[in-house]
Amino acid sequence: RSYDKDIIRINSQSGKGGVAYILKQNYGLDLPKKMREDLSYAVKDVSDIEHSELSPDWIYKIFEERYLDKNDVFSVPEAHYEQVEDGIISHVTIEDKDGKREVTASGNGRINAVNNAIKDYFDLDYEVNTYEEHALTKGSTSEASAYVGIKTKQGDQYWGTGVDNDIIKASVSALVSAVNNLLVDQKNS
């Protein structure tokens, strides 16, 4: 029997690990453990509907459509930061269907300050319960990938991913993607 290194079958037993392996080996993405579970259900749903094996590119497309640079409801085209004695003040430009507006908020760091601005703007109540980041390749010019998980008071979990040369921009993009997923879900409920 011949062995084809490009074929990896993912079944219900290996789903989370198998999908994570595909993304790490082919795209350098090392998803947080709980995010792997969420993605594996999405991949399984597509596979069941299509009655087909999914290629690594197809799995990446599902990942990309679900988590990467989501801006269905709003985007953050710009954010500026001020270092103050007890943390950071962010000046965040939020763009949505009503136009652009600058929102100012403080936090213990840049991402926390941006998060507080978004929560204030949309009057949302959630907590960031997962934040992870890593370089996609080696070297000082590598892009960074950031993953953000947010959880509502009702226990609903939402994920986002951002990729950029600047880790802060990647992190803000991941946060924006997660909150967009929350807002879209609320709109559809």
Short mmCIF file of C-alpha atoms in Angstrom, two decimals:
data_model
loop_
_atom_site.label_atom_id
_atom_site.label_comp_id
_atom_site.label_asym_id
_atom_site.label_seq_id
_atom_site.Cartn_x
_atom_site.Cartn_y
_atom_site.Cartn_z
CA ARG A 1 0.00 0.00 0.00
CA SER A 2 1.40 3.40 -0.89
CA TYR A 3 1.47 6.32 1.53
CA ASP A 4 0.44 9.81 0.45
CA LYS A 5 1.76 12.38 2.91
CA ASP A 6 -0.85 14.93 1.81
CA ILE A 7 -3.77 12.77 2.95
CA ILE A 8 -4.76 12.98 6.59
CA ARG A 9 -8.16 11.66 7.49
CA ILE A 10 -9.87 13.36 10.40
CA ASN A 11 -12.57 11.39 12.16
CA SER A 12 -14.73 12.09 15.19
CA GLN A 13 -11.96 10.80 17.47
CA SER A 14 -9.20 12.97 15.99
CA GLY A 15 -11.31 15.95 14.92
CA LYS A 16 -9.96 18.68 17.20
CA GLY A 17 -6.37 17.51 17.02
CA GLY A 18 -6.55 16.68 13.34
CA VAL A 19 -7.89 20.07 12.29
CA ALA A 20 -5.35 21.80 14.53
CA TYR A 21 -2.55 19.69 13.04
CA ILE A 22 -3.57 20.64 9.47
CA LEU A 23 -3.58 24.37 10.30
CA LYS A 24 -0.27 24.21 12.16
CA GLN A 25 1.58 22.13 9.58
CA ASN A 26 0.27 23.94 6.50
CA TYR A 27 -0.27 27.50 7.71
CA GLY A 28 1.74 27.91 10.93
CA LEU A 29 -1.42 28.55 12.99
CA ASP A 30 -1.36 27.17 16.54
CA LEU A 31 -4.94 27.58 17.78
CA PRO A 32 -5.85 27.65 21.48
CA LYS A 33 -7.27 24.34 22.70
CA LYS A 34 -10.89 25.52 23.11
CA MET A 35 -10.83 27.25 19.71
CA ARG A 36 -9.77 23.95 18.11
CA GLU A 37 -12.97 22.37 19.41
CA ASP A 38 -15.13 25.16 17.98
CA LEU A 39 -13.43 24.92 14.58
CA SER A 40 -13.63 21.12 14.48
CA TYR A 41 -17.44 21.31 14.80
CA ALA A 42 -17.57 23.81 11.92
CA VAL A 43 -15.34 21.59 9.76
CA LYS A 44 -17.45 18.52 10.60
CA ASP A 45 -20.63 20.40 9.65
CA VAL A 46 -19.22 21.33 6.24
CA SER A 47 -17.93 17.79 5.68
CA ASP A 48 -21.34 16.31 6.61
CA ILE A 49 -23.22 18.71 4.31
CA GLU A 50 -20.82 18.21 1.40
CA HIS A 51 -20.43 14.43 1.98
CA SER A 52 -16.80 14.97 1.10
CA GLU A 53 -13.28 14.89 2.44
CA LEU A 54 -11.93 18.38 2.95
CA SER A 55 -8.54 19.51 1.69
CA PRO A 56 -6.20 21.55 3.91
CA ASP A 57 -7.05 24.62 1.80
CA TRP A 58 -10.76 24.02 2.40
CA ILE A 59 -10.18 23.68 6.15
CA TYR A 60 -8.20 26.93 6.11
CA LYS A 61 -11.02 28.65 4.21
CA ILE A 62 -13.51 27.56 6.89
CA PHE A 63 -11.14 28.90 9.55
CA GLU A 64 -10.64 32.16 7.65
CA GLU A 65 -14.36 32.78 7.07
CA ARG A 66 -15.22 32.01 10.68
CA TYR A 67 -12.48 33.83 12.61
CA LEU A 68 -10.00 35.86 10.57
CA ASP A 69 -10.37 39.63 10.15
CA LYS A 70 -14.15 39.62 10.65
CA ASN A 71 -15.81 43.01 10.28
CA ASP A 72 -19.44 42.19 9.50
CA VAL A 73 -20.76 44.78 11.97
CA PHE A 74 -17.80 47.07 12.64
CA SER A 75 -14.08 47.58 12.15
CA VAL A 76 -11.32 49.40 13.98
CA PRO A 77 -9.30 51.12 11.24
CA GLU A 78 -7.19 53.06 13.73
CA ALA A 79 -6.15 53.07 17.38
CA HIS A 80 -3.72 55.36 19.17
CA TYR A 81 -2.38 54.96 22.67
CA GLU A 82 -1.17 57.16 25.51
CA GLN A 83 0.91 55.83 28.35
CA VAL A 84 -0.38 57.23 31.67
CA GLU A 85 0.70 56.57 35.24
CA ASP A 86 -1.82 53.81 35.90
CA GLY A 87 -2.05 52.20 32.43
CA ILE A 88 -3.00 53.07 28.87
CA ILE A 89 -5.57 55.37 27.32
CA SER A 90 -6.72 54.32 23.86
CA HIS A 91 -8.30 56.49 21.20
CA VAL A 92 -10.11 53.95 19.04
CA THR A 93 -11.79 54.72 15.73
CA ILE A 94 -14.83 52.48 15.35
CA GLU A 95 -16.44 52.30 11.93
CA ASP A 96 -19.90 50.81 11.48
CA LYS A 97 -23.04 51.41 9.41
CA ASP A 98 -23.50 54.76 11.17
CA GLY A 99 -20.05 56.03 10.14
CA LYS A 100 -16.83 56.59 12.10
CA ARG A 101 -16.54 57.60 15.72
CA GLU A 102 -13.57 57.93 18.05
CA VAL A 103 -14.04 56.27 21.42
CA THR A 104 -11.62 56.85 24.29
CA ALA A 105 -11.15 54.31 27.08
CA SER A 106 -8.50 53.28 29.56
CA GLY A 107 -7.10 49.92 30.53
CA ASN A 108 -4.14 48.14 32.03
CA GLY A 109 -2.66 47.62 28.55
CA ARG A 110 -3.35 48.42 24.90
CA ILE A 111 -5.64 45.48 24.19
CA ASN A 112 -7.55 45.98 27.46
CA ALA A 113 -8.05 49.67 26.63
CA VAL A 114 -9.32 48.88 23.12
CA ASN A 115 -11.55 46.17 24.57
CA ASN A 116 -13.04 48.67 27.04
CA ALA A 117 -13.70 51.13 24.20
CA ILE A 118 -15.53 48.47 22.16
CA LYS A 119 -17.57 47.32 25.16
CA ASP A 120 -18.55 50.92 25.95
CA TYR A 121 -19.45 51.73 22.34
CA PHE A 122 -21.71 48.69 21.87
CA ASP A 123 -22.84 48.43 25.53
CA LEU A 124 -21.65 44.81 25.71
CA ASP A 125 -21.02 42.61 28.74
CA TYR A 126 -18.42 39.92 28.07
CA GLU A 127 -14.99 38.96 29.33
CA VAL A 128 -11.85 38.13 27.38
CA ASN A 129 -11.11 34.62 28.65
CA THR A 130 -8.44 33.58 26.16
CA TYR A 131 -5.59 35.51 24.59
CA GLU A 132 -2.71 33.80 22.81
CA GLU A 133 -0.18 34.93 20.22
CA HIS A 134 2.77 33.53 18.29
CA ALA A 135 4.99 34.25 15.30
CA LEU A 136 3.99 32.47 12.10
CA THR A 137 7.59 32.03 10.96
CA LYS A 138 11.05 32.64 12.37
CA GLY A 139 12.84 35.95 12.11
CA SER A 140 12.27 39.58 12.95
CA THR A 141 10.08 40.20 9.90
CA SER A 142 7.62 37.41 10.73
CA GLU A 143 3.92 38.02 10.89
CA ALA A 144 2.23 37.42 14.22
CA SER A 145 -0.99 35.56 14.80
CA ALA A 146 -3.20 36.46 17.77
CA TYR A 147 -6.24 34.58 19.07
CA VAL A 148 -8.93 36.07 21.30
CA GLY A 149 -11.78 34.25 22.97
CA ILE A 150 -14.60 36.17 24.64
CA LYS A 151 -17.32 34.74 26.85
CA THR A 152 -20.70 36.30 27.62
CA LYS A 153 -22.39 36.19 31.02
CA GLN A 154 -24.72 33.57 29.51
CA GLY A 155 -21.70 31.34 28.80
CA ASP A 156 -21.56 31.76 25.02
CA GLN A 157 -18.01 31.66 23.61
CA TYR A 158 -16.83 33.59 20.53
CA TRP A 159 -13.45 33.50 18.80
CA GLY A 160 -11.40 35.75 16.58
CA THR A 161 -7.98 35.69 14.95
CA GLY A 162 -5.80 38.47 13.61
CA VAL A 163 -2.59 38.28 11.59
CA ASP A 164 -0.26 41.24 11.08
CA ASN A 165 3.41 42.22 11.22
CA ASP A 166 2.52 44.24 14.32
CA ILE A 167 1.37 42.10 17.27
CA ILE A 168 -0.82 44.88 18.67
CA LYS A 169 -2.64 45.23 15.33
CA ALA A 170 -3.01 41.44 15.10
CA SER A 171 -4.42 41.38 18.64
CA VAL A 172 -6.88 44.20 17.99
CA SER A 173 -7.99 42.44 14.79
CA ALA A 174 -8.53 39.19 16.73
CA LEU A 175 -10.58 41.03 19.35
CA VAL A 176 -12.63 42.82 16.68
CA SER A 177 -13.29 39.49 14.94
CA ALA A 178 -14.49 37.84 18.16
CA VAL A 179 -16.81 40.76 19.00
CA ASN A 180 -18.14 40.81 15.44
CA ASN A 181 -19.00 37.12 15.81
CA LEU A 182 -20.85 37.94 19.05
CA LEU A 183 -22.76 40.84 17.47
CA VAL A 184 -23.74 38.80 14.40
CA ASP A 185 -24.99 36.02 16.67
CA GLN A 186 -27.02 38.50 18.74
CA LYS A 187 -28.48 40.01 15.55
CA ASN A 188 -29.50 36.56 14.27
CA SER A 189 -31.05 35.45 17.58
#
